[in-house]
Amino acid sequence: MTTAPPPAASQTGRSRRSGRQPTIHDVAKAAGVSKSAVSLAIRNQRGVSEATREHILQVAQQLGYRSNVWARSLVQGRTGLVGILLQDLGNSYHRDVTAGVEDAAAELDLRLVIGHGRRDAARLQAELDSLLALGVEGVVIVSSWVPPQYLERVGRRVPLVVVGRLPGQVPGVDSVANRDELGARQAVEHLVELGHTRIAHLTGSARPAAMHRRAAFCEMMRSLLPGVDPQVEGPEQLEAAIRYLVFQVQQETSGPTAVFTQNDRVAADLVGACLDAGVRLPEQLSIVGYDNSSLCRMLRPQLTSVDQPRAQMGRMALDMLAERIGGRTEDRHVTVAPELVVRSSTAAPRG
Amino acid sequence: MTTAPPPAASQTGRSRRSGRQPTIHDVAKAAGVSKSAVSLAIRNQRGVSEATREHILQVAQQLGYRSNVWARSLVQGRTGLVGILLQDLGNSYHRDVTAGVEDAAAELDLRLVIGHGRRDAARLQAELDSLLALGVEGVVIVSSWVPPQYLERVGRRVPLVVVGRLPGQVPGVDSVANRDELGARQAVEHLVELGHTRIAHLTGSARPAAMHRRAAFCEMMRSLLPGVDPQVEGPEQLEAAIRYLVFQVQQETSGPTAVFTQNDRVAADLVGACLDAGVRLPEQLSIVGYDNSSLCRMLRPQLTSVDQPRAQMGRMALDMLAERIGGRTEDRHVTVAPELVVRSSTAAPRG
DNA sequence: GAACAGTGATGGAACGTTCCACGACATCTG
DNA sequence: CAGATGTCGTGGAACGTTCCATCACTGTTC
């Protein structure tokens, strides 16, 4: 049944188990046709009759023939590869964006190669280099950790689309982002409607997306609650900021009655700290997250959060990348609308 | 400063922006040497003098030369690529295993390509095919969803190492797994030491790892608490099983006082259901998870969980794969020891 | 000073594929 | 039946690299 492996496999790497991989020549010889005919048959191109095509395919199947992608892309001068650079595997936001990119890539017959930065700026950059060395025709970058100069330099060689906020203008690089100001507006409006006025913002990062969200929060507060000075905590020393917020809430007289956080991860930490300190949620404090990640439904109380259409953003990013590869030269920046998902971590303030 | 892109990039794909990628020939001509000399220089091989090497490297740098990976692997007959097949991006278990694999691969100068199954058996299989088409020299599979027949068939072409429980014997395929029986023993021992006797097991999957863990639980119970009939819920209709467990706990007379769950995900669902129903944790119910994922520290109470040395498992898997690629033919199956991490979701039972 | 060894450098032959120009043959058209 | 128009199929030339045999030269050794 199973063909036994040869007693001592050669070390050269050239000959895999059970001898060499069959090539197009082997198939041609076995089928009694030219290699060109085989090439046409397996690529489903016209130039061979239906009968010979079928015959060739059958022989190929029998021999276990697999076309060598490298040889093909060598002669065609294109690889059909696109890259996606992730800052962090194991993050559901990235997973969902990736799913969108994958779907769009599959439709366009592009193969997706994943690069993984592991939350480390240097590694992220190395990984991007590695993708380029592999010969990707473009890269979707799901991270705001790549420095703009580097982005611009790489962008000159190969099309790039960033999912998320770009740190300022980067000529030659496209982007797709959610409208943070709209997300912040929905969060603040929701809290104000519930009756909150002492609303704080908590952030754990100084990267563009976070800063943008923070600015949007401040602006929204000023327009909806003029006279109230918007309170902002973070991004340095997140843990201390959380402790301080919890302390303020426990005073009850002047502390915030609601917190809009930079994302669900930060919100989860805040929820944990509150529960540890005996702060009752949502009675004493309403909390709004950002991302609508899978965390929201696992926490208690379940987290009210701003949802980004992640898969759609991924699709758009890849479509834009494909346009670039196709020759578009002018920059494009698109944004999508986020949407608030209300759960049980928000309620009217006491009294 | 920035070289402007040409007004209309050609559509052929062959010529990238700013003309064709420079090849080894271009460098050779510019440096006034033969292409062979360039090849030797860039690969740091002997056969060129130090002076010419330096000169060549400088010219290459200036021209922005990048060696073409395909051409190289075409002639060398090996790609230097290994694959890793993940069932689910966005899962911290997979992320950590991947990190270990990445580190080991980097040390061996192998490039890692990630395949993503998106929790779908068919897609997983397609993704494995795609990796093979890319020419990987071996694959680490972090998933128990690939059917054994398929595993065996692919394993005949290319070395495979499975991280996790293999579904029975699969000749030609290696594996690295944690000792579920040891994990189950530690969990049960911990609960028994706290004074629990009515301990249930909750599982949400019928895959090998879960079944193995379940069997280990039953065995442990029989040996530590003879006379008690081990209660097992799931894997079908997880939600209903959870509801039933919560109902039993609320009776207080005969229901379980502790639950050992198949993994942290399932534990999180149970925690949520308990809190929703007003069951106090850990007073009324102790809960032990499996995986020691990032979830554990986000939930309240923080989850006691069995830790698997994920990164180490990843490293071992890749090292074993490299051995296989190097020519080893006999099968190897290694296991590692898990370790219980006690947090606040477990306590002595009331009364 | 002849034979030899070692170093630096070279051109041509692969690697497995696609592309292109062209040829053999059949079928249609006036 | 001569020419036009297809269809089916072919061999050779690329693609960018590494590998190998070979060569020219410089010392070194007897």
Tab-separated table of C-alpha atoms in Angstrom, chain A residues 2-3 11 13-14 16-17 21-22 64 66 68-71 73-77 79 88-91 95 98-99 102-103 111 113-114 116 118-119 123 129-130 132-135 152 155-157 159 265 268 272-273 275-276 295 298-300 324 326 329, chain B residues 2-3 7 11 13-14 16-17 21-22 64 66 68-71 73-77 79 81 88-91 95 98-99 102-103 111 114 116 118-119 123 129-130 132-135 152 155-157 159 265 268 272-273 275-276 295 298-300 324 326:
chain	number	residue	atom	x	y	z
A	2	THR	CA	2.446	2.629	1.142
A	3	THR	CA	5.571	2.913	-0.926
A	11	GLN	CA	20.956	14.726	1.826
A	13	GLY	CA	17.632	18.181	-0.823
A	14	ARG	CA	17.305	17.922	-4.560
A	16	ARG	CA	12.847	14.216	-2.280
A	17	ARG	CA	11.470	10.951	-1.013
A	21	GLN	CA	9.487	15.326	-8.361
A	22	PRO	CA	8.136	14.558	-11.820
A	64	GLY	CA	1.641	12.856	-9.169
A	66	ARG	CA	2.790	19.258	-9.455
A	68	ASN	CA	6.721	24.163	-10.062
A	69	VAL	CA	5.543	27.603	-9.064
A	70	TRP	CA	9.046	28.989	-8.985
A	71	ALA	CA	9.906	28.064	-12.515
A	73	SER	CA	6.976	32.784	-11.951
A	74	LEU	CA	10.559	33.004	-13.090
A	75	VAL	CA	9.593	32.965	-16.720
A	76	GLN	CA	6.364	34.919	-16.305
A	77	GLY	CA	8.120	37.623	-14.370
A	79	THR	CA	4.692	35.710	-8.716
A	88	ASP	CA	0.148	40.440	16.166
A	89	LEU	CA	-1.207	37.019	15.403
A	90	GLY	CA	-3.564	36.019	18.154
A	91	ASN	CA	-5.499	39.240	17.994
A	95	ARG	CA	-7.736	37.784	12.328
A	98	THR	CA	-7.025	38.963	7.428
A	99	ALA	CA	-10.133	36.952	6.635
A	102	GLU	CA	-7.943	36.331	2.128
A	103	ASP	CA	-11.374	36.271	0.559
A	111	ARG	CA	-1.794	33.833	-3.144
A	113	VAL	CA	1.664	35.196	2.347
A	114	ILE	CA	1.468	36.194	5.978
A	116	HIS	CA	4.174	38.243	11.482
A	118	ARG	CA	5.111	39.764	16.926
A	119	ARG	CA	4.500	43.209	18.398
A	123	ARG	CA	10.906	42.248	13.707
A	129	ASP	CA	11.915	42.613	4.054
A	130	SER	CA	11.383	38.899	4.072
A	132	LEU	CA	9.817	41.422	-0.401
A	133	ALA	CA	12.573	38.857	-0.774
A	134	LEU	CA	9.897	36.265	-1.423
A	135	GLY	CA	8.791	38.456	-4.293
A	152	GLU	CA	7.763	55.494	1.882
A	155	GLY	CA	6.418	51.919	-1.144
A	156	ARG	CA	8.605	53.086	-3.980
A	157	ARG	CA	9.542	49.508	-4.857
A	159	PRO	CA	2.598	48.807	-3.763
A	265	ARG	CA	-8.079	45.166	25.556
A	268	ALA	CA	-10.895	44.509	29.791
A	272	GLY	CA	-10.876	43.677	35.900
A	273	ALA	CA	-9.476	46.456	38.068
A	275	LEU	CA	-14.240	44.333	39.904
A	276	ASP	CA	-11.142	43.733	41.991
A	295	LEU	CA	-13.699	39.620	24.336
A	298	MET	CA	-16.825	36.929	27.395
A	299	LEU	CA	-16.561	39.685	29.964
A	300	ARG	CA	-19.174	40.397	32.599
A	324	ARG	CA	-2.063	49.551	-7.558
A	326	GLY	CA	-2.542	46.961	-12.030
A	329	THR	CA	-0.472	55.720	-9.484
B	2	THR	CA	12.202	61.002	-3.888
B	3	THR	CA	12.505	59.619	-7.386
B	7	PRO	CA	4.054	58.507	-15.396
B	11	GLN	CA	0.809	46.669	-17.095
B	13	GLY	CA	3.913	43.050	-14.315
B	14	ARG	CA	7.346	42.176	-15.578
B	16	ARG	CA	8.060	47.093	-11.853
B	17	ARG	CA	8.114	50.744	-11.061
B	21	GLN	CA	14.594	44.831	-11.132
B	22	PRO	CA	18.352	44.746	-11.611
B	64	GLY	CA	19.367	48.190	-5.367
B	66	ARG	CA	17.899	41.892	-4.713
B	68	ASN	CA	15.738	36.448	-7.036
B	69	VAL	CA	14.723	33.693	-4.647
B	70	TRP	CA	12.959	31.619	-7.288
B	71	ALA	CA	15.797	31.472	-9.694
B	73	SER	CA	15.751	27.712	-5.535
B	74	LEU	CA	15.045	26.549	-9.061
B	75	VAL	CA	18.656	25.697	-9.665
B	76	GLN	CA	19.423	24.564	-6.146
B	77	GLY	CA	16.432	22.301	-6.075
B	79	THR	CA	13.411	26.415	-1.448
B	81	LEU	CA	10.760	27.273	2.933
B	88	ASP	CA	-7.159	29.674	13.691
B	89	LEU	CA	-5.304	32.943	13.631
B	90	GLY	CA	-6.502	35.060	16.493
B	91	ASN	CA	-6.034	32.312	19.035
B	95	ARG	CA	0.200	32.522	18.365
B	98	THR	CA	3.981	29.919	16.149
B	99	ALA	CA	6.427	32.135	17.995
B	102	GLU	CA	9.499	31.094	14.144
B	103	ASP	CA	12.446	31.314	16.500
B	111	ARG	CA	11.820	30.879	5.965
B	114	ILE	CA	1.923	30.627	7.390
B	116	HIS	CA	-4.461	29.763	7.728
B	118	ARG	CA	-9.914	29.662	9.453
B	119	ARG	CA	-11.530	26.919	11.523
B	123	ARG	CA	-10.139	25.409	3.834
B	129	ASP	CA	-2.195	22.194	-0.729
B	130	SER	CA	-1.321	25.795	-1.297
B	132	LEU	CA	2.865	22.443	-0.969
B	133	ALA	CA	2.395	24.276	-4.237
B	134	LEU	CA	4.621	27.021	-2.890
B	135	GLY	CA	7.287	24.401	-2.478
B	152	GLU	CA	-0.654	10.150	5.648
B	155	GLY	CA	3.221	12.908	4.646
B	156	ARG	CA	4.533	10.630	1.964
B	157	ARG	CA	5.489	13.607	-0.204
B	159	PRO	CA	7.789	15.807	6.073
B	265	ARG	CA	-12.562	29.223	25.866
B	268	ALA	CA	-14.912	31.513	29.831
B	272	GLY	CA	-20.151	33.981	31.973
B	273	ALA	CA	-23.157	31.710	32.375
B	275	LEU	CA	-22.263	35.058	36.685
B	276	ASP	CA	-25.385	35.662	34.618
B	295	LEU	CA	-8.027	35.142	28.772
B	298	MET	CA	-8.856	39.078	31.969
B	299	LEU	CA	-11.716	37.130	33.496
B	300	ARG	CA	-12.967	37.644	37.037
B	324	ARG	CA	13.079	14.869	8.868
B	326	GLY	CA	17.677	16.175	6.797
